[in-house]
Coordinates of N, CA and C and ligand atoms in Angstrom, one line a residue:
X292 N 0.8 -1.2 0.0 CA 0.0 0.0 0.0 C 0.9 1.3 0.0
X293 N 2.1 1.2 0.5 CA 3.0 2.4 0.5 C 3.8 2.4 -0.7
X294 N 3.7 3.5 -1.5 CA 4.5 3.6 -2.7 C 5.6 4.6 -2.4
X295 N 6.8 4.3 -2.9 CA 7.9 5.2 -2.7 C 7.9 6.3 -3.9
X296 N 7.8 7.6 -3.5 CA 7.7 8.6 -4.5 C 9.0 9.3 -4.7
X297 N 9.7 9.7 -3.7 CA 11.0 10.4 -3.8 C 12.0 9.7 -2.8
X298 N 13.2 10.2 -2.7 CA 14.2 9.6 -1.8 C 13.7 9.2 -0.4
X299 N 13.0 10.2 0.2 CA 12.6 10.0 1.6 C 11.1 9.8 1.8
X300 N 10.3 9.9 0.7 CA 8.9 10.0 0.9 C 8.1 8.9 0.3
X301 N 7.2 8.3 1.1 CA 6.3 7.2 0.6 C 4.9 7.8 0.7
X302 N 3.9 7.3 0.0 CA 2.5 7.7 0.1 C 1.6 6.5 -0.2
X303 N 0.4 6.6 0.3 CA -0.7 5.6 0.0 C -1.7 6.3 -1.0
X304 N -2.3 5.5 -1.8 CA -3.4 6.0 -2.6 C -4.7 6.3 -1.7
X305 N -5.5 7.2 -2.2 CA -6.8 7.4 -1.5 C -7.7 6.3 -1.8
X306 N -8.8 6.2 -1.0 CA -9.8 5.2 -1.2 C -11.2 5.9 -1.1
X307 N -11.8 6.1 -2.2 CA -13.1 6.9 -2.2 C -14.2 6.2 -1.5
X308 N -14.1 4.9 -1.3 CA -15.3 4.1 -0.7 C -15.7 4.7 0.6
X309 N -14.7 4.9 1.5 CA -15.1 5.6 2.8 C -14.3 6.9 3.0
X310 N -13.9 7.5 1.8 CA -13.2 8.8 1.7 C -11.9 8.8 2.5
X311 N -11.1 7.7 2.4 CA -9.8 7.7 3.1 C -8.8 8.4 2.2
X312 N -8.1 9.5 2.7 CA -7.2 10.3 1.9 C -5.9 9.6 1.7
X313 N -5.1 10.2 0.8 CA -3.7 9.8 0.6 C -3.0 10.2 1.9
X314 N -2.1 9.3 2.4 CA -1.3 9.5 3.6 C 0.2 9.5 3.1
X315 N 1.0 10.3 3.8 CA 2.4 10.3 3.4 C 3.3 9.9 4.6
X316 N 4.5 9.5 4.3 CA 5.5 9.1 5.4 C 6.8 9.6 4.9
X317 N 7.5 10.3 5.8 CA 8.9 10.8 5.4 C 9.8 10.1 6.3
X318 N 10.8 9.4 5.7 CA 11.8 8.6 6.5 C 13.1 9.4 6.5
X319 N 13.5 9.8 7.8 CA 14.8 10.4 8.0 C 15.7 9.4 8.6
X320 N 17.0 9.8 8.8 CA 18.0 8.9 9.5 C 17.6 8.7 10.9
X321 N 17.1 9.7 11.6 CA 16.8 9.6 13.0 C 15.3 9.3 13.3
X322 N 14.4 9.8 12.5 CA 13.0 9.7 12.8 C 12.1 9.6 11.5
X323 N 10.9 9.2 11.7 CA 9.9 9.1 10.6 C 8.7 10.0 11.0
X324 N 8.1 10.7 10.0 CA 7.0 11.6 10.2 C 5.8 11.1 9.3
X325 N 4.7 10.9 9.9 CA 3.5 10.6 9.1 C 2.7 11.9 8.7
X326 N 2.3 11.9 7.5 CA 1.6 13.1 7.0 C 0.1 12.8 6.9
X327 N -0.7 13.3 7.9 CA -2.1 13.0 8.1 C -2.2 11.6 8.8
X328 N -3.3 11.5 9.6 CA -3.4 10.4 10.5 C -4.3 9.2 10.1
X329 N -5.1 9.4 9.0 CA -6.1 8.5 8.6 C -7.5 8.8 9.2
X330 N -8.5 8.1 8.7 CA -9.9 8.6 9.1 C -10.5 7.8 10.2
X331 N -9.7 6.8 10.7 CA -10.3 5.9 11.8 C -9.1 5.1 12.4
X332 N -9.4 4.5 13.5 CA -8.5 3.5 14.1 C -8.2 2.4 13.1
X333 N -9.2 1.9 12.4 CA -9.1 0.8 11.5 C -8.1 1.2 10.3
X334 N -8.3 2.5 9.9 CA -7.4 3.0 8.8 C -5.9 3.1 9.3
X335 N -5.8 3.6 10.6 CA -4.4 3.7 11.2 C -3.8 2.3 11.3
X336 N -4.6 1.3 11.7 CA -4.0 0.0 11.8 C -3.6 -0.6 10.5
X337 N -4.4 -0.3 9.4 CA -4.0 -0.8 8.1 C -2.7 -0.1 7.6
X338 N -2.6 1.2 7.9 CA -1.4 1.9 7.5 C -0.1 1.4 8.2
X339 N -0.3 1.0 9.5 CA 0.8 0.5 10.3 C 1.2 -0.9 9.8
X340 N 0.3 -1.7 9.4 CA 0.6 -3.0 8.9 C 1.4 -2.8 7.6
X341 N 1.0 -1.9 6.8 CA 1.7 -1.6 5.5 C 3.1 -1.1 5.7
X342 N 3.3 -0.3 6.8 CA 4.6 0.2 7.1 C 5.5 -1.0 7.5
X343 N 5.0 -1.9 8.4 CA 5.7 -3.0 8.8 C 6.1 -3.9 7.6
X344 N 5.2 -4.1 6.7 CA 5.5 -4.9 5.5 C 6.6 -4.3 4.7
X345 N 6.7 -3.0 4.7 CA 7.8 -2.3 4.0 C 9.1 -2.2 4.8
X346 N 9.1 -2.7 6.0 CA 10.2 -2.5 6.9 C 10.4 -1.1 7.4
X347 N 9.4 -0.3 7.4 CA 9.4 1.1 7.9 C 8.9 1.1 9.4
X348 N 9.7 1.8 10.3 CA 9.2 1.9 11.7 C 8.0 2.8 11.8
X349 N 7.2 2.6 12.9 CA 6.1 3.5 13.2 C 6.6 4.9 13.3
X350 N 5.8 5.9 12.9 CA 6.4 7.3 12.9 C 6.6 7.8 14.3
X351 N 7.7 8.6 14.5 CA 7.9 9.3 15.7 C 7.0 10.5 15.8
X352 N 6.6 11.1 14.7 CA 5.8 12.3 14.6 C 4.6 12.1 13.6
X353 N 3.5 12.7 14.0 CA 2.4 12.7 13.1 C 2.0 14.2 12.9
X354 N 1.8 14.6 11.6 CA 1.4 16.0 11.4 C 0.1 16.0 10.6
X355 N -0.8 16.9 11.0 CA -2.1 17.0 10.4 C -2.2 18.2 9.5
X356 N -2.9 18.0 8.3 CA -3.0 19.1 7.3 C -4.2 20.0 7.6
X357 N -5.3 19.5 8.2 CA -6.5 20.3 8.6 C -7.4 19.4 9.4
X358 N -8.5 20.0 9.9 CA -9.3 19.2 10.9 C -10.2 18.2 10.4
X359 N -10.5 18.2 9.1 CA -11.6 17.4 8.5 C -11.3 15.9 9.0
X360 N -12.5 15.2 9.3 CA -12.5 13.9 9.9 C -11.6 12.9 9.2
X361 N -11.6 12.9 7.9 CA -10.9 11.9 7.1 C -9.4 12.0 7.3
X362 N -8.9 13.1 7.7 CA -7.4 13.3 7.9 C -7.0 13.1 9.3
X363 N -8.0 13.2 10.3 CA -7.6 13.4 11.7 C -8.1 12.3 12.7
X364 N -9.3 11.7 12.3 CA -9.9 10.8 13.3 C -9.1 9.5 13.6
X365 N -8.1 9.3 12.8 CA -7.2 8.1 13.0 C -6.1 8.4 14.0
X366 N -6.0 9.7 14.5 CA -4.9 10.1 15.3 C -4.8 9.3 16.6
X367 N -6.0 8.8 17.1 CA -6.0 8.0 18.3 C -5.3 6.7 18.2
X368 N -5.0 6.3 16.9 CA -4.3 5.0 16.7 C -2.8 5.1 16.7
X369 N -2.2 6.3 16.8 CA -0.7 6.5 16.7 C -0.1 6.9 18.0
X370 N 1.1 6.4 18.3 CA 1.8 6.7 19.6 C 2.6 7.9 19.5
X371 N 3.1 8.4 18.3 CA 4.1 9.4 18.2 C 3.6 10.8 18.7
X372 N 4.5 11.8 18.7 CA 4.1 13.2 19.0 C 3.4 13.8 17.8
X373 N 2.3 14.5 18.0 CA 1.5 15.0 16.9 C 1.6 16.5 16.9
X374 N 1.5 17.0 15.6 CA 1.5 18.5 15.4 C 0.3 18.9 14.5
X375 N -0.2 20.1 14.7 CA -1.3 20.6 13.9 C -1.3 22.1 14.0
X376 N -1.8 22.8 13.0 CA -2.0 24.2 13.1 C -2.9 24.6 14.3
X377 N -2.7 25.8 14.9 CA -3.4 26.2 16.1 C -4.9 26.2 15.7
X378 N -5.3 26.6 14.5 CA -6.7 26.7 14.1 C -7.3 25.3 14.0
X379 N -6.5 24.3 13.5 CA -6.9 22.9 13.4 C -7.2 22.4 14.8
X380 N -6.3 22.6 15.7 CA -6.5 22.1 17.0 C -7.7 22.7 17.7
X381 N -8.0 23.9 17.5 CA -9.2 24.5 18.1 C -10.4 23.8 17.5
X382 N -10.4 23.5 16.2 CA -11.6 22.8 15.6 C -11.7 21.4 16.2
X383 N -10.6 20.7 16.3 CA -10.6 19.3 16.9 C -11.1 19.3 18.3
X384 N -10.7 20.4 19.1 CA -11.2 20.5 20.4 C -12.7 20.6 20.5
X385 N -13.3 21.4 19.6 CA -14.8 21.5 19.5 C -15.4 20.2 19.1
X386 N -14.8 19.5 18.1 CA -15.3 18.2 17.6 C -15.4 17.1 18.7
X387 N -14.5 17.3 19.7 CA -14.5 16.2 20.8 C -15.8 16.1 21.5
X388 N -16.6 17.3 21.5 CA -17.9 17.3 22.2 C -19.0 16.8 21.2
X389 N -18.8 16.6 20.0 CA -19.8 16.2 19.0 C -20.4 14.9 19.4
X390 N -21.7 14.8 19.2 CA -22.5 13.5 19.3 C -22.6 12.9 17.9
X391 N -22.7 11.6 17.8 CA -22.7 11.0 16.5 C -23.9 10.2 16.1
X392 N -25.0 10.5 16.8 CA -26.3 9.9 16.4 C -26.8 10.7 15.2
X393 N -27.7 10.0 14.4 CA -28.2 10.6 13.1 C -28.8 12.1 13.3
X394 N -29.5 12.3 14.4 CA -30.2 13.6 14.6 C -29.1 14.7 14.8
X395 N -28.1 14.3 15.6 CA -27.0 15.3 15.9 C -26.2 15.6 14.6
X396 N -26.0 14.6 13.8 CA -25.2 14.8 12.6 C -26.0 15.6 11.6
X397 N -27.3 15.3 11.5 CA -28.2 16.1 10.6 C -28.3 17.5 11.0
X398 N -28.3 17.8 12.3 CA -28.4 19.2 12.8 C -27.1 19.9 12.3
X399 N -26.0 19.3 12.4 CA -24.7 19.9 12.0 C -24.7 20.2 10.5
X400 N -25.3 19.4 9.7 CA -25.4 19.7 8.3 C -26.3 20.9 8.1
X401 N -27.4 20.9 8.8 CA -28.4 22.1 8.6 C -27.7 23.4 9.0
X402 N -26.9 23.4 10.1 CA -26.3 24.7 10.5 C -24.9 24.9 9.9
X403 N -24.6 24.1 8.9 CA -23.3 24.3 8.1 C -22.0 23.9 8.8
X404 N -22.1 23.2 10.0 CA -20.9 22.8 10.6 C -20.3 21.6 9.9
X405 N -21.1 20.8 9.2 CA -20.6 19.6 8.6 C -21.4 19.4 7.3
X406 N -20.9 18.5 6.4 CA -21.6 18.3 5.1 C -22.2 16.9 4.9
X407 N -23.2 16.9 4.0 CA -23.8 15.6 3.7 C -22.8 14.6 3.2
X408 N -21.8 15.1 2.5 CA -20.7 14.2 1.9 C -20.0 13.5 3.1
X409 N -19.6 14.3 4.1 CA -19.0 13.6 5.3 C -19.9 12.7 6.0
X410 N -21.2 13.0 6.2 CA -22.2 12.2 6.8 C -22.2 10.8 6.2
X411 N -22.3 10.8 4.8 CA -22.4 9.5 4.1 C -21.2 8.7 4.3
X412 N -20.0 9.3 4.3 CA -18.8 8.5 4.4 C -18.5 8.1 5.8
X413 N -18.8 8.9 6.8 CA -18.6 8.6 8.2 C -19.4 7.3 8.5
X414 N -20.7 7.3 8.0 CA -21.5 6.2 8.3 C -21.0 4.9 7.7
X415 N -20.3 5.0 6.5 CA -19.7 3.8 5.9 C -18.4 3.4 6.7
X416 N -17.6 4.4 7.1 CA -16.3 4.0 7.7 C -16.6 3.5 9.1
X417 N -17.6 4.0 9.8 CA -17.9 3.6 11.2 C -19.3 2.9 11.3
X418 N -19.4 1.6 11.0 CA -20.7 1.0 11.2 C -21.1 1.1 12.7
X419 N -20.1 1.2 13.6 CA -20.4 1.5 15.0 C -19.8 2.9 15.3
X420 N -20.7 3.9 15.4 CA -20.2 5.2 15.5 C -19.7 5.5 17.0
X421 N -19.9 4.6 17.9 CA -19.4 4.8 19.3 C -17.9 4.7 19.2
X422 N -17.3 4.1 18.1 CA -15.9 4.0 18.0 C -15.2 5.3 17.6
X423 N -15.9 6.3 17.2 CA -15.3 7.6 16.8 C -14.6 8.2 18.0
X424 N -13.3 8.5 17.8 CA -12.6 9.1 18.9 C -11.8 10.3 18.3
X425 N -12.1 11.5 18.8 CA -11.4 12.7 18.2 C -10.4 13.2 19.2
X426 N -9.2 13.5 18.7 CA -8.1 13.9 19.6 C -7.4 15.1 19.0
X427 N -7.2 16.2 19.7 CA -6.3 17.3 19.1 C -4.9 16.8 19.1
X428 N -4.0 17.5 18.3 CA -2.6 17.1 18.3 C -1.9 17.6 19.5
X429 N -0.8 17.1 19.8 CA 0.0 17.4 21.1 C 0.5 18.9 21.0
X430 N 1.0 19.3 19.8 CA 1.6 20.6 19.7 C 1.0 21.4 18.6
X431 N 0.6 22.7 18.9 CA 0.0 23.6 17.9 C 1.1 24.5 17.3
X432 N 1.0 24.7 16.0 CA 1.9 25.7 15.4 C 1.2 26.8 14.8
X433 N 1.9 27.9 14.6 CA 1.4 29.1 13.9 C 2.6 29.5 12.9
X434 N 2.2 29.8 11.7 CA 3.2 30.2 10.7 C 3.9 29.0 10.2
X435 N 5.2 28.8 10.5 CA 6.0 27.7 10.0 C 6.7 27.0 11.1
X436 N 7.0 25.7 10.9 CA 7.7 24.9 11.8 C 8.6 23.9 11.1
X437 N 9.9 23.9 11.3 CA 10.8 23.0 10.6 C 11.1 21.8 11.6
X438 N 11.0 20.6 11.1 CA 11.3 19.4 11.9 C 12.5 18.7 11.1
X439 N 13.6 18.5 11.9 CA 14.7 17.8 11.3 C 14.6 16.3 11.6
X440 N 14.4 15.5 10.6 CA 14.3 14.0 10.8 C 15.6 13.3 10.7
X441 N 16.7 14.0 10.4 CA 18.0 13.4 10.2 C 18.3 13.3 8.7
X442 N 19.0 14.2 8.1 CA 19.3 14.1 6.7 C 18.1 14.6 5.8
X443 N 17.0 14.9 6.4 CA 15.9 15.5 5.7 C 15.0 16.3 6.6
X444 N 14.6 17.5 6.1 CA 13.8 18.4 6.8 C 12.3 18.3 6.3
X445 N 11.4 18.5 7.2 CA 10.0 18.7 6.8 C 9.6 20.1 7.4
X446 N 9.0 20.9 6.5 CA 8.6 22.2 6.9 C 7.1 22.3 6.9
X447 N 6.5 22.5 8.0 CA 5.0 22.6 8.2 C 4.6 24.1 8.0
X448 N 3.7 24.4 7.1 CA 3.4 25.8 6.8 C 1.9 26.1 6.8
X449 N 1.4 27.1 7.5 CA 0.0 27.5 7.4 C -0.2 28.2 6.0
X450 N -1.2 27.9 5.3 CA -1.5 28.5 4.0 C -2.9 29.0 3.9
X451 N -3.1 29.9 3.0 CA -4.5 30.4 2.6 C -5.0 29.4 1.5
X452 N -6.1 28.8 1.7 CA -6.6 27.7 0.8 C -8.1 28.0 0.5
X453 N -8.5 27.5 -0.7 CA -10.0 27.6 -1.0 C -10.8 26.5 -0.3
X454 N -10.1 25.5 0.4 CA -10.8 24.3 0.9 C -11.2 24.5 2.4
X455 N -10.4 25.1 3.2 CA -10.7 25.3 4.6 C -9.8 26.4 5.2
X456 N -10.2 27.0 6.3 CA -9.5 28.1 6.9 C -8.3 27.7 7.7
X457 N -8.1 26.4 7.9 CA -7.1 25.9 8.8 C -6.0 25.1 8.2
X458 N -5.8 25.3 6.8 CA -4.9 24.4 6.1 C -3.4 24.6 6.4
X459 N -2.7 23.5 6.6 CA -1.2 23.5 6.7 C -0.7 22.5 5.6
X460 N 0.4 22.9 5.0 CA 1.0 22.0 4.0 C 2.4 21.6 4.5
X461 N 2.9 20.5 4.0 CA 4.2 20.0 4.4 C 5.2 20.0 3.2
X462 N 6.3 20.7 3.4 CA 7.3 20.7 2.3 C 8.5 19.9 2.7
X463 N 9.0 19.1 1.8 CA 10.3 18.3 2.0 C 11.2 18.8 0.9
X464 N 12.0 19.9 1.3 CA 12.8 20.6 0.3 C 13.8 19.7 -0.4
X465 N 14.5 18.9 0.4 CA 15.5 18.0 -0.1 C 15.0 17.1 -1.3
X466 N 13.7 16.8 -1.3 CA 13.1 15.9 -2.3 C 12.2 16.7 -3.3
X467 N 12.2 18.0 -3.2 CA 11.3 18.8 -4.1 C 9.8 18.4 -3.9
X468 N 9.4 18.0 -2.7 CA 8.1 17.5 -2.5 C 7.2 18.4 -1.7
X469 N 5.9 18.5 -2.1 CA 5.0 19.3 -1.3 C 3.8 18.4 -1.0
X470 N 3.4 18.2 0.2 CA 2.2 17.4 0.6 C 1.1 18.4 0.9
X471 N 0.0 18.4 0.1 CA -1.0 19.4 0.1 C -2.2 19.2 1.0
X472 N -2.4 17.9 1.5 CA -3.7 17.6 2.1 C -4.8 17.9 1.1
X473 N -5.8 18.6 1.6 CA -6.9 19.0 0.7 C -6.8 20.5 0.3
X474 N -5.7 21.1 0.6 CA -5.7 22.6 0.4 C -6.0 23.0 -1.0
X475 N -5.8 22.1 -2.0 CA -6.1 22.4 -3.4 C -7.6 22.2 -3.8
X476 N -8.3 21.6 -2.9 CA -9.7 21.2 -3.2 C -10.7 22.3 -3.1
X477 N -11.9 22.2 -3.8 CA -13.0 23.0 -3.6 C -13.8 22.5 -2.4
X478 N -15.0 23.0 -2.1 CA -15.8 22.5 -1.0 C -17.1 22.0 -1.4
X479 N -17.7 21.0 -0.8 CA -19.0 20.5 -1.2 C -20.1 21.5 -0.8
X480 N -21.0 21.8 -1.7 CA -22.2 22.6 -1.5 C -23.3 21.9 -2.1
X481 N -24.2 21.3 -1.3 CA -25.2 20.4 -1.9 C -24.6 19.3 -2.7
X482 N -25.0 19.1 -3.9 CA -24.4 18.0 -4.7 C -23.2 18.5 -5.5
X483 N -22.8 19.8 -5.4 CA -21.7 20.3 -6.2 C -20.5 20.5 -5.4
X484 N -19.3 20.7 -6.0 CA -18.1 21.1 -5.4 C -17.8 22.5 -5.9
X485 N -17.6 23.4 -5.1 CA -17.5 24.8 -5.5 C -16.2 25.5 -5.0
X486 N -15.5 26.2 -5.8 CA -14.4 27.0 -5.4 C -14.8 28.5 -5.1
X487 N -14.2 29.1 -4.1 CA -14.2 30.5 -4.0 C -13.1 31.1 -4.9
X488 N -13.5 32.0 -5.8 CA -12.6 32.4 -6.8 C -11.4 33.2 -6.2
X489 N -11.7 34.1 -5.3 CA -10.7 34.9 -4.6 C -9.6 34.0 -3.9
X490 N -10.1 33.1 -3.1 CA -9.2 32.2 -2.4 C -8.4 31.3 -3.3
X491 N -9.1 30.8 -4.4 CA -8.3 29.9 -5.4 C -7.2 30.8 -6.0
X492 N -7.5 32.0 -6.4 CA -6.5 32.9 -7.0 C -5.3 33.1 -6.1
X493 N -5.6 33.3 -4.8 CA -4.5 33.5 -3.8 C -3.7 32.2 -3.7
X494 N -4.4 31.1 -3.7 CA -3.7 29.8 -3.5 C -2.8 29.5 -4.8
X495 N -3.3 29.8 -6.0 CA -2.5 29.6 -7.2 C -1.2 30.5 -7.1
X496 N -1.4 31.8 -6.7 CA -0.3 32.7 -6.6 C 0.8 32.2 -5.6
X497 N 0.3 31.7 -4.5 CA 1.2 31.1 -3.5 C 2.0 29.9 -4.1
X498 N 1.2 29.0 -4.7 CA 1.8 27.8 -5.2 C 2.9 28.1 -6.3
X499 N 2.6 29.1 -7.1 CA 3.6 29.5 -8.1 C 5.0 29.9 -7.5
X500 N 4.9 30.5 -6.3 CA 6.1 30.9 -5.7 C 6.8 29.8 -4.9
X501 N 6.2 28.7 -4.7 CA 6.8 27.6 -3.9 C 7.8 26.8 -4.8
X502 N 8.9 26.4 -4.2 CA 9.9 25.6 -5.0 C 9.6 24.1 -4.7
X503 N 9.0 23.4 -5.7 CA 8.8 22.0 -5.5 C 8.6 21.4 -6.9
X504 N 8.8 20.0 -7.0 CA 8.7 19.3 -8.3 C 7.4 18.5 -8.3
X505 N 7.1 17.8 -7.2 CA 5.9 17.0 -7.2 C 5.1 17.2 -6.0
X506 N 3.8 17.1 -6.1 CA 2.9 17.4 -5.0 C 2.0 16.1 -4.8
X507 N 1.9 15.8 -3.5 CA 0.9 14.7 -3.1 C -0.4 15.4 -2.7
X508 N -1.5 14.9 -3.3 CA -2.8 15.5 -3.1 C -3.7 14.6 -2.3
X509 N -4.5 15.2 -1.5 CA -5.3 14.4 -0.5 C -6.2 13.4 -1.1
X510 N -6.8 13.6 -2.2 CA -7.8 12.7 -2.8 C -7.6 12.4 -4.3
X511 N -6.4 12.6 -4.8 CA -6.1 12.4 -6.2 C -4.6 11.9 -6.3
X512 N -4.3 11.3 -7.4 CA -2.9 10.9 -7.6 C -1.9 12.1 -7.6
X513 N -0.6 11.9 -7.2 CA 0.4 13.0 -7.2 C 0.5 13.6 -8.6
X514 N 0.9 14.9 -8.6 CA 1.1 15.6 -9.8 C 2.4 16.4 -9.8
X515 N 3.0 16.7 -11.0 CA 4.1 17.7 -11.0 C 3.5 19.1 -10.8
X516 N 4.5 20.0 -10.4 CA 4.0 21.4 -10.2 C 3.3 21.9 -11.4
X517 N 3.9 21.6 -12.6 CA 3.3 22.2 -13.9 C 1.9 21.6 -14.1
X518 N 1.7 20.3 -13.8 CA 0.4 19.7 -14.0 C -0.7 20.3 -13.0
X519 N -0.2 20.4 -11.8 CA -1.1 20.9 -10.8 C -1.6 22.3 -11.1
X520 N -0.6 23.2 -11.4 CA -0.9 24.6 -11.7 C -1.8 24.7 -13.0
X521 N -1.6 23.9 -14.0 CA -2.4 23.9 -15.2 C -3.8 23.6 -14.8
X522 N -4.0 22.6 -14.0 CA -5.4 22.1 -13.6 C -6.1 23.2 -12.8
X523 N -5.4 23.8 -11.8 CA -6.0 24.8 -11.0 C -6.3 26.1 -11.8
X524 N -5.4 26.4 -12.7 CA -5.7 27.6 -13.5 C -6.9 27.4 -14.4
X525 N -7.1 26.2 -14.9 CA -8.2 25.9 -15.8 C -9.5 26.0 -14.9
X526 N -9.4 25.5 -13.7 CA -10.6 25.6 -12.8 C -10.9 27.1 -12.5
X527 N -9.8 27.9 -12.3 CA -10.0 29.3 -12.0 C -10.6 30.0 -13.2
X528 N -10.2 29.7 -14.4 CA -10.7 30.4 -15.6 C -12.1 30.0 -15.9
X529 N -12.6 28.9 -15.4 CA -14.0 28.4 -15.6 C -14.9 29.1 -14.6
X530 N -14.4 29.8 -13.6 CA -15.3 30.3 -12.5 C -15.9 31.7 -13.0
Ligands
ZN50 ZN1 -10.8 18.3 3.8

C-alpha cells in the first residue's frame, strides 16, 4: 500500500469508498513523520501493517493538514508526538464534544458545521459510531515549523486555501516534494463542489512561488508542479 515517490517520501493511494485520503510518510535517518493520521483507528491499523511490510518503523511524529475527519480521526491510533495548526487544534477541540447519532449529525449539516458528503462516508467508515474518537494534536503551530528528521527536513506551513481556513501543507525541500492535504480542493455545497474564486486565486499565486517538483494531493494521484498549476488555472478560468 505504501508507494515510494522520492528519496525519503512514501505515500498511499486514496480510497473513495469511505473517503480515506492519501497519507504520506517521510523517512529520515533519526525519525519518521506521518503526513495525516487516517480517518479511523481501522485505517491507522492498516497503515501500520503496511509500514511493517515495507520494513518502515512506526512514525515518531504525526502532522495534520487540517481538521476534517478523514485526515484526523485516526490520530487516536498512533503513539508518536503529533503536530497541527493552532486553528486545526481549536476545531478538533470542539469536535471532541460532538455527538454521532443521526439527529445530531443532521443538525450539524443544517447549521453548516458539517456536510452531507462527510455524513455519508462517516456512516460507511464507522458501522459502530461509538468507536469515533477525536483527539487534538499534542503541539500547535502558527506560521511555519521545521522538523529535522536526520538528513531530511520537513517544513509545516499554514497557507490560505480555498478548501478550509485551517490548512497546513508539508514541504520536503531535499526531495522537491509538497504534501498538500486537501488545500487544493473545492468545498461541497449540496451536490456540487465549489471554489471561492478569490481564495483559489490567492492559492495559485502562492503555489507558483513555492519551490517543488511533485505534489501529493489528499484525494487524487500525485502531480508535478506544472500539471497541478495547469489544472487549478483551468478551474479558475472556468469560474
Ligand atoms: Zn478536507
